[in-house]
Structures are given as C-alpha cells and as structure tokens.
XYZ file of C-alpha atoms in Angstrom:
323
model
C -81.930 101.512 -170.453
C -79.573 104.459 -169.922
C -80.591 107.591 -168.044
C -81.202 109.621 -171.210
C -83.463 106.897 -172.643
C -85.272 106.530 -169.342
C -85.906 110.272 -169.183
C -87.216 110.305 -172.733
C -89.520 107.373 -171.917
C -90.819 109.161 -168.799
C -91.515 112.369 -170.705
C -93.277 110.460 -173.470
C -95.357 108.462 -170.994
C -96.386 111.604 -169.115
C -97.351 113.353 -172.333
C -99.365 110.331 -173.439
C -101.212 110.244 -170.110
C -101.989 113.966 -170.279
C -103.309 113.643 -173.833
C -105.352 110.584 -172.852
C -106.897 112.425 -169.893
C -107.712 115.429 -172.055
C -109.398 113.209 -174.677
C -111.407 111.407 -171.972
C -112.514 114.718 -170.489
C -113.677 115.990 -173.884
C -115.891 112.956 -174.453
C -117.011 112.658 -170.804
C -119.599 111.537 -169.889
C -120.363 108.648 -172.223
C -122.567 106.711 -169.782
C -124.791 107.404 -166.750
C -123.146 108.933 -163.679
C -123.871 107.335 -160.324
C -124.685 110.019 -157.745
C -124.477 108.513 -154.259
C -126.722 110.014 -151.596
C -125.653 108.594 -148.209
C -129.127 109.093 -146.731
C -132.697 107.918 -147.303
C -134.831 109.140 -150.253
C -136.207 112.075 -148.256
C -134.772 115.228 -146.813
C -132.410 117.861 -148.113
C -129.560 115.670 -149.377
C -131.788 113.620 -151.643
C -133.766 116.657 -152.831
C -130.580 118.536 -153.742
C -129.194 115.533 -155.628
C -132.327 115.087 -157.691
C -132.653 118.790 -158.520
C -129.047 118.836 -159.770
C -129.393 115.573 -161.688
C -132.527 116.796 -163.448
C -130.941 120.143 -164.312
C -127.870 118.529 -165.871
C -130.085 116.065 -167.723
C -132.246 118.862 -169.116
C -129.476 121.340 -169.949
C -126.453 119.177 -170.770
C -128.029 115.851 -171.702
C -126.105 114.025 -169.000
C -127.658 110.906 -167.476
C -127.677 110.141 -163.766
C -128.586 107.311 -161.440
C -129.286 108.682 -157.955
C -128.359 105.903 -155.550
C -129.467 106.161 -151.909
C -127.072 104.305 -149.609
C -128.116 105.305 -146.084
C -126.735 104.152 -142.767
C -124.454 105.158 -139.878
C -125.190 108.897 -140.239
C -123.941 108.887 -143.825
C -120.795 106.823 -143.287
C -121.855 103.827 -145.412
C -122.530 105.752 -148.604
C -119.528 108.016 -148.085
C -117.185 105.041 -147.722
C -118.669 103.485 -150.851
C -117.942 106.650 -152.840
C -114.413 106.954 -151.427
C -113.535 103.460 -152.669
C -115.199 103.751 -156.093
C -113.185 104.014 -159.341
C -111.963 107.574 -159.869
C -113.260 107.811 -163.425
C -115.921 110.481 -162.937
C -118.783 107.995 -163.051
C -119.290 107.834 -159.289
C -119.902 111.063 -157.381
C -120.949 111.756 -153.793
C -123.348 114.304 -152.360
C -121.256 115.326 -149.357
C -122.702 117.036 -146.293
C -121.794 118.322 -142.867
C -122.205 115.116 -140.824
C -120.171 112.521 -142.765
C -117.671 114.984 -144.213
C -117.055 117.462 -141.372
C -118.414 116.220 -138.019
C -117.906 112.453 -138.003
C -114.154 112.592 -138.816
C -113.596 114.144 -135.363
C -116.204 112.052 -133.567
C -115.498 108.519 -134.792
C -112.209 106.658 -134.500
C -111.074 104.175 -137.170
C -113.247 105.795 -139.827
C -112.989 103.730 -143.049
C -112.404 106.831 -145.182
C -110.370 110.029 -144.915
C -112.675 113.003 -145.402
C -109.877 115.071 -146.968
C -107.443 112.662 -148.649
C -110.045 110.332 -150.184
C -112.071 112.976 -152.014
C -111.678 115.611 -154.699
C -114.090 118.505 -154.058
C -116.029 119.581 -157.157
C -118.428 122.268 -155.942
C -120.347 123.398 -152.881
C -123.857 123.117 -154.260
C -126.164 124.687 -151.644
C -126.332 125.844 -148.047
C -129.334 126.188 -145.754
C -129.884 127.492 -142.251
C -131.390 125.386 -139.522
C -134.541 126.831 -137.964
C -135.055 126.674 -134.205
C -138.607 125.512 -133.453
C -140.276 124.981 -130.070
C -143.568 123.510 -128.929
C -146.139 126.303 -128.413
C -146.669 125.256 -124.802
C -143.067 126.126 -123.982
C -143.188 129.598 -122.339
C -140.611 131.178 -124.654
C -140.889 133.565 -127.593
C -137.224 134.210 -128.282
C -133.789 132.631 -127.999
C -133.203 134.814 -124.951
C -136.301 133.332 -123.305
C -135.205 129.784 -124.181
C -131.740 130.280 -122.702
C -133.241 131.795 -119.530
C -135.685 128.886 -119.190
C -132.917 126.319 -119.648
C -130.821 128.034 -116.988
C -133.733 128.007 -114.569
C -134.380 124.304 -115.212
C -130.980 122.634 -115.693
C -131.259 119.181 -117.249
C -135.028 119.466 -117.734
C -135.166 120.956 -121.254
C -134.466 118.526 -124.084
C -134.043 118.835 -127.813
C -134.591 116.328 -130.607
C -132.310 115.619 -133.550
C -132.375 113.496 -136.700
C -129.716 111.230 -135.198
C -126.548 111.084 -133.175
C -123.631 113.158 -134.558
C -125.968 114.765 -137.095
C -126.031 118.435 -138.025
C -129.141 119.058 -135.930
C -127.533 117.311 -132.947
C -124.322 119.335 -133.143
C -126.240 122.594 -133.637
C -127.945 121.955 -130.309
C -124.629 121.050 -128.704
C -123.129 124.307 -129.969
C -125.978 126.231 -128.320
C -125.421 124.267 -125.114
C -121.723 125.140 -125.051
C -121.908 128.790 -126.057
C -124.911 129.675 -123.889
C -123.581 127.589 -120.986
C -126.864 125.773 -120.451
C -127.631 122.204 -119.393
C -129.971 120.775 -122.055
C -130.479 117.121 -122.962
C -130.094 115.655 -126.453
C -132.520 112.963 -127.654
C -131.699 111.307 -130.992
C -134.497 110.152 -133.301
C -134.421 108.235 -136.563
C -134.786 110.939 -139.172
C -136.406 114.371 -139.482
C -139.979 113.079 -139.414
C -139.598 111.505 -135.989
C -137.632 114.493 -134.654
C -140.412 116.903 -135.661
C -143.148 114.653 -134.281
C -141.306 114.608 -130.953
C -141.667 118.390 -130.677
C -145.217 118.412 -132.027
C -146.231 115.940 -129.325
C -144.393 117.794 -126.579
C -142.017 114.892 -126.044
C -139.125 117.214 -126.940
C -138.931 120.921 -126.159
C -137.222 122.121 -129.332
C -135.546 121.076 -132.565
C -133.205 122.556 -135.177
C -134.744 121.583 -138.518
C -135.348 122.743 -142.068
C -137.613 125.635 -142.952
C -139.832 123.794 -145.457
C -140.475 121.028 -142.901
C -141.247 123.327 -139.976
C -143.045 126.278 -141.581
C -146.359 124.498 -142.339
C -146.600 123.402 -138.703
C -145.781 126.937 -137.542
C -148.451 128.395 -139.841
C -150.973 125.984 -138.307
C -149.971 127.003 -134.778
C -148.451 123.633 -133.917
C -144.893 124.995 -133.609
C -143.287 128.338 -132.813
C -140.248 129.403 -134.843
C -137.695 131.399 -132.866
C -134.598 131.912 -135.019
C -132.371 130.762 -137.870
C -128.784 129.609 -137.456
C -126.890 131.288 -140.288
C -124.267 134.023 -139.964
C -126.895 136.545 -141.041
C -130.645 136.630 -141.448
C -131.756 134.210 -144.119
C -133.037 135.445 -147.472
C -135.611 132.670 -147.227
C -136.764 133.620 -143.684
C -135.901 137.325 -143.342
C -138.376 137.856 -140.510
C -136.517 135.510 -138.184
C -133.576 136.758 -136.096
C -130.440 134.650 -135.960
C -129.446 132.674 -132.887
C -126.115 134.541 -132.951
C -127.898 137.835 -132.276
C -128.483 136.461 -128.765
C -125.700 133.872 -128.474
C -122.607 135.272 -130.212
C -120.696 132.728 -132.276
C -123.616 130.360 -132.768
C -123.607 129.716 -136.497
C -124.557 126.433 -138.126
C -125.540 125.625 -141.680
C -126.515 122.467 -143.451
C -124.727 122.125 -146.764
C -124.503 119.783 -149.704
C -121.745 119.576 -152.254
C -120.412 117.281 -154.938
C -117.236 115.258 -154.393
C -115.453 112.571 -156.382
C -112.900 109.882 -155.477
C -109.548 111.600 -154.969
C -107.648 110.220 -157.987
C -110.054 111.680 -160.560
C -108.339 113.617 -163.353
C -108.201 117.403 -163.127
C -109.716 117.668 -166.599
C -112.858 115.804 -165.536
C -113.029 117.816 -162.299
C -112.940 120.982 -164.381
C -115.693 119.746 -166.693
C -117.866 118.656 -163.779
C -117.378 121.931 -161.943
C -118.265 124.034 -164.963
C -121.459 122.076 -165.587
C -122.546 121.983 -161.920
C -121.757 125.627 -161.135
C -123.528 126.778 -164.296
C -126.614 124.715 -163.472
C -126.654 125.891 -159.839
C -126.785 129.531 -160.892
C -129.666 129.303 -163.354
C -132.899 130.982 -162.181
C -134.866 127.747 -162.547
C -132.524 125.734 -160.336
C -132.099 128.584 -157.850
C -135.881 128.665 -157.417
C -136.057 124.885 -157.017
C -133.410 124.951 -154.299
C -135.186 127.846 -152.565
C -138.385 125.773 -152.518
C -136.604 123.167 -150.369
C -135.060 125.822 -148.119
C -131.604 126.050 -149.711
C -129.525 128.850 -151.183
C -127.719 127.940 -154.404
C -123.911 128.399 -154.332
C -121.898 126.664 -157.095
C -118.397 127.311 -155.713
C -115.032 126.409 -157.223
C -113.245 123.175 -156.185
C -110.657 125.233 -154.280
C -113.330 127.198 -152.420
C -115.183 124.002 -151.533
C -111.984 122.346 -150.259
C -111.272 125.334 -147.999
C -114.887 125.341 -146.803
C -114.772 121.653 -145.818
C -111.524 122.113 -143.880
C -113.005 125.110 -142.028
C -116.115 123.087 -141.149
C -113.995 120.185 -139.905
C -112.004 122.524 -137.674
C -115.131 124.170 -136.302
C -117.061 121.006 -135.493
C -113.939 119.219 -134.299
C -113.633 121.812 -131.532
C -117.267 121.272 -130.543
C -116.843 117.484 -130.429
C -113.656 117.741 -128.366
C -115.306 120.137 -125.903
C -117.190 117.311 -124.257
C -120.100 116.295 -126.514
C -121.742 113.037 -125.450
C -121.767 110.698 -128.436
C -123.991 108.093 -126.777
C-alpha cells in the first residue's frame, strides 16, 4: 500500500467511524441505561439518581436501572464505572468523595478520577448544615470555635465515614479556625446523626432534610450552612465562612461516563440531563432533598471537578489523619 492509498484509506476509515458514531447517537438509547450509584440506597446520591432517572423516563422515554454498588467510600462503584464499556449504557453518579477527595488521599487508586471519565453534567449541589447537640453551650460558629479553643482535643465531630465529604468539611474547619477537634467516623448518615442526638459527638456536618426535623423537635441546634453564600433552601442560617473566612464546602452529584464514550452520545446525554434538571418539577424534587439543581455543560463540570480536586488535595496534604 503506497502512501497515497494509505492516506485515502485513513480518511475513509475516519469518515466511516464519524458517520457510525453519529448514527449511533441518533438512535441512542435503544436499551436500559445502567446508572451506578457508589453508595447505599439511601442518602443524597441515591435520591438524586432516582429523581433524574424518573424524569428522563417520564419526559424522554429512556429506561434506567439504578445500581447501588457501595463500599470503600464510593471507590468500588466508581472503579466499576471506570472500567465499563464506553457505549453510553453505563453511567456514574459522581460525587465529592470518590471523585475529588480520595484521589489525593489514597495511593494506588484503581481508577484515575480525570483520565478515566468523561464529565456529562453537574446535576446538583447542596450545602452541609452544621448541627450541634442542644446541651453544647454554643449558639453560633463563633461560640463553637471559642469552646473548641478553650477545650483542645475535647470536642469531637461525627462523619458518615473516613475521607467523606462530612469528614473533610470538619477538617477544613479545624485547619482554618486553628482548633483541635477530634474526628469520629461512623457508618453512614444515620449513625452520624444518632451520635450527635445521643451526645456521643458534639457536632456534625449533614444534610438539611436529615437534620431539620430533629432541630424542629429541639433535639439538635443548627448553627450554619457551608456554601459560599446563604442557601436558598435555608436562608435564615448564616454561613460558616461569615465567621471562618474561606470555609466553603458543598456536596455535589454529577453524571459521568467512561472516558472513551463518543462526543455525540455525550452531547445527547448532556442535552437530556440539563433539560430535565431545569424543569420546575425536577427542581422542586431536588429542593425537597436539600439540593439545588444545576445542569452544567460537560466543560463546566470538568473544570469544577478539577477545582474540587485541587481544593481538597490541599486539605488532605495539610496533615489530615486518614485513620
């Protein structure tokens, strides 16, 4: 084969592949899409996945199988998605722990959080809420910081697990406020909340829908939210950053696919997901579970993930105990 023939063959092959991808994208999806949730069937990740799946089923007629693959703070399900065929029929609900925190905290990770995934859309974000036991003599973040400074090593906080978003949010407070507080990891949000309700832990960064009923019943006291500005869902709460500058932490969920997925299918997925995320019905459903609907572009989501990895990587490298 001479060079001219080889070039012609290459051009023809490329054109054929592009046409094939375009045809596949037009007909996609022709079968159910597996949506991997790397956590148990409770909590924000699972709720967000099921709201999205139902919306796309109702509005676009797409079929989904939500598959919970929990374990190792989200690593097991995330690895499974990274190694799945890149045909658009396996997607991942990505989140802060497995996709932004763990890459800096765990060596020999069996997936690359950037190279192994194609971002589709940042689906939702939600602020953590800082809750304390009512017996704790504090009514503000300022009071909590002052108490922790007066009792170094005696104030503890619960989390949903080691290297989780709630854990790192507490570590960020510890670093920025220069206080000596002790982290205690529990197995999931239920146990972490119970620890504060019982007085076993002093405070916890959790979700609004989980904590608000207990606060309304007088079993918890809510001090602040952790977003960059006061939350639309909890406008009466100040932010932690109003007292501790730089303390910002959000839980987030977004849709990713294996990296080699075609751009045409990424485009089709993004259009469908972003459109669904912005409908009033879905926006209200996300708000009911404490989340603000986003629906970003793939490029915006990719930049967001890299920024989150940089931010939490600095926290991890600043001396966080991962035991």
